[in-house]
Tab-separated table of C-alpha atoms in Angstrom:
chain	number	residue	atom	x	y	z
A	1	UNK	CA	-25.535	230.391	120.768
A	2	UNK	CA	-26.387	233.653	119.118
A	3	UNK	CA	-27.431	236.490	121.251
A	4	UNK	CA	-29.411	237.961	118.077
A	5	UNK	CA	-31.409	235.137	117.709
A	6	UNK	CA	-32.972	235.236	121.573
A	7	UNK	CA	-32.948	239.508	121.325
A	8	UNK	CA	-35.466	238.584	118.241
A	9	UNK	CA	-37.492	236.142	119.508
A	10	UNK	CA	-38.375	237.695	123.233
A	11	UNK	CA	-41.307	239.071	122.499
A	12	UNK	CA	-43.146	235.980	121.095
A	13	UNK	CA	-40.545	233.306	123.335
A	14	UNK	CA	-43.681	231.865	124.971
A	15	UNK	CA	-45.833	230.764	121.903
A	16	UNK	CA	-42.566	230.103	120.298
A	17	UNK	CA	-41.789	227.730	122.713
A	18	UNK	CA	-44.745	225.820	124.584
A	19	UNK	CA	-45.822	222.956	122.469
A	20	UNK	CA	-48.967	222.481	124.235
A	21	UNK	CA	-51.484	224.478	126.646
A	22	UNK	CA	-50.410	221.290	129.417
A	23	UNK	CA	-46.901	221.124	128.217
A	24	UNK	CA	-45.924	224.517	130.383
A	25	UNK	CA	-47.767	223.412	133.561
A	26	UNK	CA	-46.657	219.733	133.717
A	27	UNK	CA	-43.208	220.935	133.297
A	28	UNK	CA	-43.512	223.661	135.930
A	29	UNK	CA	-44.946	221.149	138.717
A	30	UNK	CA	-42.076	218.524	138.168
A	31	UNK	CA	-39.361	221.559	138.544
A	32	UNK	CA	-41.312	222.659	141.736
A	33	UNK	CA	-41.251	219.148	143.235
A	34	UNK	CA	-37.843	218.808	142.362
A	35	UNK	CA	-36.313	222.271	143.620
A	36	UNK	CA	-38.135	222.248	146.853
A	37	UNK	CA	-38.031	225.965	147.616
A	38	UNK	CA	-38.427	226.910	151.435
A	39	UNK	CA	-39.431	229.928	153.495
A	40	UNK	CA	-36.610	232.349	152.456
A	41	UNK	CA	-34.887	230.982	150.226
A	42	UNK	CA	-32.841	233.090	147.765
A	43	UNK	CA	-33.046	231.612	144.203
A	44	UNK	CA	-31.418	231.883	140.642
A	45	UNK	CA	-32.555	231.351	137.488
A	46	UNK	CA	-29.564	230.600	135.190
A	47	UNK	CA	-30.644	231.079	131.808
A	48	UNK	CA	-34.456	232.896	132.964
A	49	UNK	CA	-35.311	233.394	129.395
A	50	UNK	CA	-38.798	235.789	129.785
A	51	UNK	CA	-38.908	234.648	133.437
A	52	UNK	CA	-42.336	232.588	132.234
A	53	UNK	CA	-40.860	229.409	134.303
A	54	UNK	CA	-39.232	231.661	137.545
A	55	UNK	CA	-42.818	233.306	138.201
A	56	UNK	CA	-44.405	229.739	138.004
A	57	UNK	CA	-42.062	228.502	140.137
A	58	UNK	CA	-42.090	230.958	142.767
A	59	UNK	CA	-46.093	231.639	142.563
A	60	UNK	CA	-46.793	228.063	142.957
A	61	UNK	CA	-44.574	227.505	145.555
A	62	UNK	CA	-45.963	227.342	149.312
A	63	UNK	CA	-43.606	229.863	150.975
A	64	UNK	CA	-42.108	233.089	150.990
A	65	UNK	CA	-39.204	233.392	149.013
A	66	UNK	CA	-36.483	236.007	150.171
A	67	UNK	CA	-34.453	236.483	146.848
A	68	UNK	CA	-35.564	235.808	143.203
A	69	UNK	CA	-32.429	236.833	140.324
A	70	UNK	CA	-32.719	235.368	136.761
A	71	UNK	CA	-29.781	235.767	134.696
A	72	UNK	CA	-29.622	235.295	130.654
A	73	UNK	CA	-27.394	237.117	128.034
A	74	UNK	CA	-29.912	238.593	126.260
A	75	UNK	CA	-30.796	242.123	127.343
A	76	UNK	CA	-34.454	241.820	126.052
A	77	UNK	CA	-35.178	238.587	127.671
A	78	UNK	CA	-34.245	240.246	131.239
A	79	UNK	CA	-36.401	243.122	130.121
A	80	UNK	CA	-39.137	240.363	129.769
A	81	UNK	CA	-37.867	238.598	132.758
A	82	UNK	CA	-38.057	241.981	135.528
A	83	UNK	CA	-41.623	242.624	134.244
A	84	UNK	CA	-42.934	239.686	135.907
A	85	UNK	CA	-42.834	240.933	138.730
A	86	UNK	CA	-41.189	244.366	140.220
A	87	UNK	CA	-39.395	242.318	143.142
A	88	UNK	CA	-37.604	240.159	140.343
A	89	UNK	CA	-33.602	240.939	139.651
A	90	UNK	CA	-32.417	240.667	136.605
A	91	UNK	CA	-28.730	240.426	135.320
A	92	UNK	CA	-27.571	240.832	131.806
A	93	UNK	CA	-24.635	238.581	131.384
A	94	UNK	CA	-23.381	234.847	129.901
A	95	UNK	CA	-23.377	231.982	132.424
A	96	UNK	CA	-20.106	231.479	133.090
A	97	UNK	CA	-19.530	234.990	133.277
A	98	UNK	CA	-22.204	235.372	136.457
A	99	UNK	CA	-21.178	232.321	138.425
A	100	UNK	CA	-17.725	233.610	138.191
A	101	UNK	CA	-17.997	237.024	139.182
A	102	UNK	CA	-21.226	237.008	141.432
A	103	UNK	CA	-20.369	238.152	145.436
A	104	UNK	CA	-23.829	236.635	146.061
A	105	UNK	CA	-24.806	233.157	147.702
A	106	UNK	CA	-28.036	230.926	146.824
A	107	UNK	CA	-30.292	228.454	148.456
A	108	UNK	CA	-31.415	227.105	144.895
A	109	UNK	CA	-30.266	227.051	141.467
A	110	UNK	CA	-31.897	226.058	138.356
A	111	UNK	CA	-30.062	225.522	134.806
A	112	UNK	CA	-33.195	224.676	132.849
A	113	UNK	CA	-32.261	223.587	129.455
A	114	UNK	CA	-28.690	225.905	128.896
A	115	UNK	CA	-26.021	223.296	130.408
A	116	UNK	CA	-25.167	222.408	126.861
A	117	UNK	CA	-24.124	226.243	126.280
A	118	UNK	CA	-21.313	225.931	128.659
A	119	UNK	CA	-18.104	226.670	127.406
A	120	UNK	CA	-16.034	225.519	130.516
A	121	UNK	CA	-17.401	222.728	132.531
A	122	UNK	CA	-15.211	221.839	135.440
A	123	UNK	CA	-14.661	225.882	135.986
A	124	UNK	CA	-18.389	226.194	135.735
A	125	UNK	CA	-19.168	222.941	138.056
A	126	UNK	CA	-16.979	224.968	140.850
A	127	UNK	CA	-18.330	228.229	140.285
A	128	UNK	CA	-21.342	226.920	141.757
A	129	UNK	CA	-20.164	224.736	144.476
A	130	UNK	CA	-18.964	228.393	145.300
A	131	UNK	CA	-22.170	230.231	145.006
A	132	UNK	CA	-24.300	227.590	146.722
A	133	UNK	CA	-25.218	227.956	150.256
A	134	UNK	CA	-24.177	224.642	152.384
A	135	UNK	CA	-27.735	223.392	152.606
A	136	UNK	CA	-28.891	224.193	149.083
A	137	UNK	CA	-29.667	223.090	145.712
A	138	UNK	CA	-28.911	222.750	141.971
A	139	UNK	CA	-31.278	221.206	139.215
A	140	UNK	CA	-30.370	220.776	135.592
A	141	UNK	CA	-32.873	219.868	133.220
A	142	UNK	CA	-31.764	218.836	129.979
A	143	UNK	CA	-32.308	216.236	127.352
A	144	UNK	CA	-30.698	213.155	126.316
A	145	UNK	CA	-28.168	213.609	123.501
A	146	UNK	CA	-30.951	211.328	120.874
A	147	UNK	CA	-34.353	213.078	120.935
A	148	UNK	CA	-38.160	212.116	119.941
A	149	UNK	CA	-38.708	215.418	118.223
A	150	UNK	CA	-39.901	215.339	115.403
A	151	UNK	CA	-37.583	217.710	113.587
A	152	UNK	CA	-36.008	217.045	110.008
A	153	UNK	CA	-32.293	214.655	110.102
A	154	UNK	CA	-29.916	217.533	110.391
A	155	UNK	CA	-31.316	219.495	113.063
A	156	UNK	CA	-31.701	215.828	114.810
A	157	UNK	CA	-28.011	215.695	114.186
A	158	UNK	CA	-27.158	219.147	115.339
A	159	UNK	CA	-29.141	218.556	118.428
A	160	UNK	CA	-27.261	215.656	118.952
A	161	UNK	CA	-23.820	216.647	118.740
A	162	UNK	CA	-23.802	219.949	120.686
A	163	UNK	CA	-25.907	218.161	123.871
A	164	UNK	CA	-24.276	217.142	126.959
A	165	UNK	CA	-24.691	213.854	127.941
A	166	UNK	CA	-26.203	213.184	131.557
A	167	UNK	CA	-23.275	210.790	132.641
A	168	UNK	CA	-20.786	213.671	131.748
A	169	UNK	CA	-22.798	216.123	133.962
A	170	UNK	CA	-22.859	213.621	136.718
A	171	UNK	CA	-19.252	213.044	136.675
A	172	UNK	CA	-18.445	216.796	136.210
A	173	UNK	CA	-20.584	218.108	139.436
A	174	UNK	CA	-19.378	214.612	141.047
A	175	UNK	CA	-15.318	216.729	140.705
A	176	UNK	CA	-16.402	219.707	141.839
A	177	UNK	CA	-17.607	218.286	145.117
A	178	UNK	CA	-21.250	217.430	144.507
A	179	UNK	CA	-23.744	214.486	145.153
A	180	UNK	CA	-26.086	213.901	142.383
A	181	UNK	CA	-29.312	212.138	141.886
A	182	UNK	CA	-30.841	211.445	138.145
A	183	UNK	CA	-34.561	211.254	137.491
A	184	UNK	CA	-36.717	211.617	134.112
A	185	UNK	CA	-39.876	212.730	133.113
A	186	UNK	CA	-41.375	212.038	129.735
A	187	UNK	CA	-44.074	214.525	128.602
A	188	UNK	CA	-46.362	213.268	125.712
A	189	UNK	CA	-47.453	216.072	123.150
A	190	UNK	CA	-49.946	216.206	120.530
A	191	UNK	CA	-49.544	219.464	118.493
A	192	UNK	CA	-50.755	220.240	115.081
A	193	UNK	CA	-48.133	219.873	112.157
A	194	UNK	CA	-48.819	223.627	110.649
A	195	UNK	CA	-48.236	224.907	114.772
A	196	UNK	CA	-44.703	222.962	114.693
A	197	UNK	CA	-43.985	224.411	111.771
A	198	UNK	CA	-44.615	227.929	112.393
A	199	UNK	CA	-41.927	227.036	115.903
A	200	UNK	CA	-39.698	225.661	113.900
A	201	UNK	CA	-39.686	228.715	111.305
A	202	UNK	CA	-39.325	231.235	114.235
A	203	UNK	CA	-36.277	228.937	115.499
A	204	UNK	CA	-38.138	228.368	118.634
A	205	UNK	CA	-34.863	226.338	119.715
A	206	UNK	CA	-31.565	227.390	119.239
A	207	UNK	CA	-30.635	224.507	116.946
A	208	UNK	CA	-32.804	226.114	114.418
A	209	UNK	CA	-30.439	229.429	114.535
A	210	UNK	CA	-27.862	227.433	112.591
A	211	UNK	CA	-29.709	226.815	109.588
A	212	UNK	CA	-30.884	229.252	106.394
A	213	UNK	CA	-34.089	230.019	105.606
A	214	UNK	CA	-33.860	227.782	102.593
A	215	UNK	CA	-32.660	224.736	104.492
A	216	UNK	CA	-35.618	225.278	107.544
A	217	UNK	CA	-37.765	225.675	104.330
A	218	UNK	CA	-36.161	221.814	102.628
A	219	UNK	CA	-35.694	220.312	106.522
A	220	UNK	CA	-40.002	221.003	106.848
A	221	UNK	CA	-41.069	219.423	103.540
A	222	UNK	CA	-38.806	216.546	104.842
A	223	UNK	CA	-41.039	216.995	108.097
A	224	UNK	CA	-43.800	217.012	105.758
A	225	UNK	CA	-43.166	214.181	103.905
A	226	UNK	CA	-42.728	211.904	106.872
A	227	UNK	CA	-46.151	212.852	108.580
A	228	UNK	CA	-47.846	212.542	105.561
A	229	UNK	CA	-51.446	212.772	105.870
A	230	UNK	CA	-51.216	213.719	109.584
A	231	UNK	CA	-52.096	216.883	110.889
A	232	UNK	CA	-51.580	216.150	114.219
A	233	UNK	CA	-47.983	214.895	115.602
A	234	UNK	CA	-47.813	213.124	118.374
A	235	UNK	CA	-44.216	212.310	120.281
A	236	UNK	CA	-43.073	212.040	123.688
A	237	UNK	CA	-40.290	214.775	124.947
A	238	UNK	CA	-37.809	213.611	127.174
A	239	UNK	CA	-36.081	215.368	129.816
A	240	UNK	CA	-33.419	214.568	132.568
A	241	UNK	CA	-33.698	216.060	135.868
A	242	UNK	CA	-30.010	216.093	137.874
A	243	UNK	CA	-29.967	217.233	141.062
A	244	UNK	CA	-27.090	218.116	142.983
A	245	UNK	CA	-26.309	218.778	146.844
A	246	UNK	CA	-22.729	219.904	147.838
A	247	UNK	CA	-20.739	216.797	149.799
């Protein structure tokens, strides 16, 4: 994970990001059903990014939250994150670093999407069991370790090898003294090749960060090749929901 790569990208991190104009609200509604935020709840964002998915959260949720913190390692992304909204607290630090140093408690925490950048699991796992109020909540959302995305074979293989599969974060939080429940949600997309492409040259996801200009440039006439013709791609993105109650 390379801090320089999400301190260039903060500016533009929403249009590098959202495939579609209903990709970002779908996505929003299925974390809000899942987290369940009540009347004062304090709530985390591990891994806010621009704080695009906290505000949606908490705007579109019917009550009155007490706390909202977003953490994320890159300075300008918190910049990004505490304009949202002047009430917002945001913390400059890694992951692991927070959960293991924070003196605060939380009602609700959500990983959306940065598991995989853990360095130390079962450390991390009982950092949170620590920092989780008795009646609260965790919810990962991540992605199975094969993906529909249309991307050229290495990145697919990158992706592949650096995600975390959803049976090892079961049996991690399952250690650290949690209960977990699995669910999915499949999104379909239809987005314009020369859109995708553009993403993919920004290195909307991290995976791209790992690559030279010259092999993005070889990995999208691959791209190319395969959706010959097409200038619309259509796939369906996949994502696992885990959430997790203390025992």
């Amino acid at each position: 994970m390379s801090l320089n790569h999400y301190n260039s990208i903060s500016k533009d991190f929403e249009e590098n990001w959202f495939f579609t104009k209903e990709y970002f609200p779908t996505l929003a509604k299925a974390i809000i059903k899942s987290l369940k935020l009540e009347e004062e709840d304090t709530f985390v964002d591990l891994g806010c990014g621009t704080g695009n998915y906290t505000r949606e959260i908490v705007d579109n949720s019917v009550c009155s939250i007490k706390k909202v913190v977003g953490v994320d390692f890159s300075k300008n992304m918190v910049e990004q994150f505490c304009l949202k909204n002047s009430t917002y607290s945001g913390v400059c630090s890694d992951l692991e670093s927070f959960v293991s140093s924070t003196q605060e408690s939380f009602d609700k925490i959500l990983l959306k999407e940065v598991i995989h950048h853990v360095q130390d699991y079962n450390q991390f796992y009982s950092g949170l069991n620590k920092i989780l109020n008795p009646s609260g909540k965790i919810l990962i959302v991540t992605r199975p370790e094969k993906t529909n995305f249309p991307f050229f074979e290495k990145a697919l293989d990158y992706f592949s090898a650096n995600q975390v599969s959803e049976s090892e974060i079961k049996s991690g939080l399952e250690r650290a003294g949690f209960s977990s429940l699995i669910e999915k949600l499949n999104i379909d997309i239809r987005i314009g090749k020369s859109q995708l492409f553009k993403m993919i040259e920004n290195r909307f996801m991290s995976t791209f960060n790992h690559f030279t200009d010259d092999e993005i440039k070889l990995g999208l006439g691959e791209v190319d090749q395969k959706y010959s013709g097409l200038s619309e791609i259509k796939f369906c993105d996949e994502l696992i929901f885990i959430s997790a109650i203390k025992n």
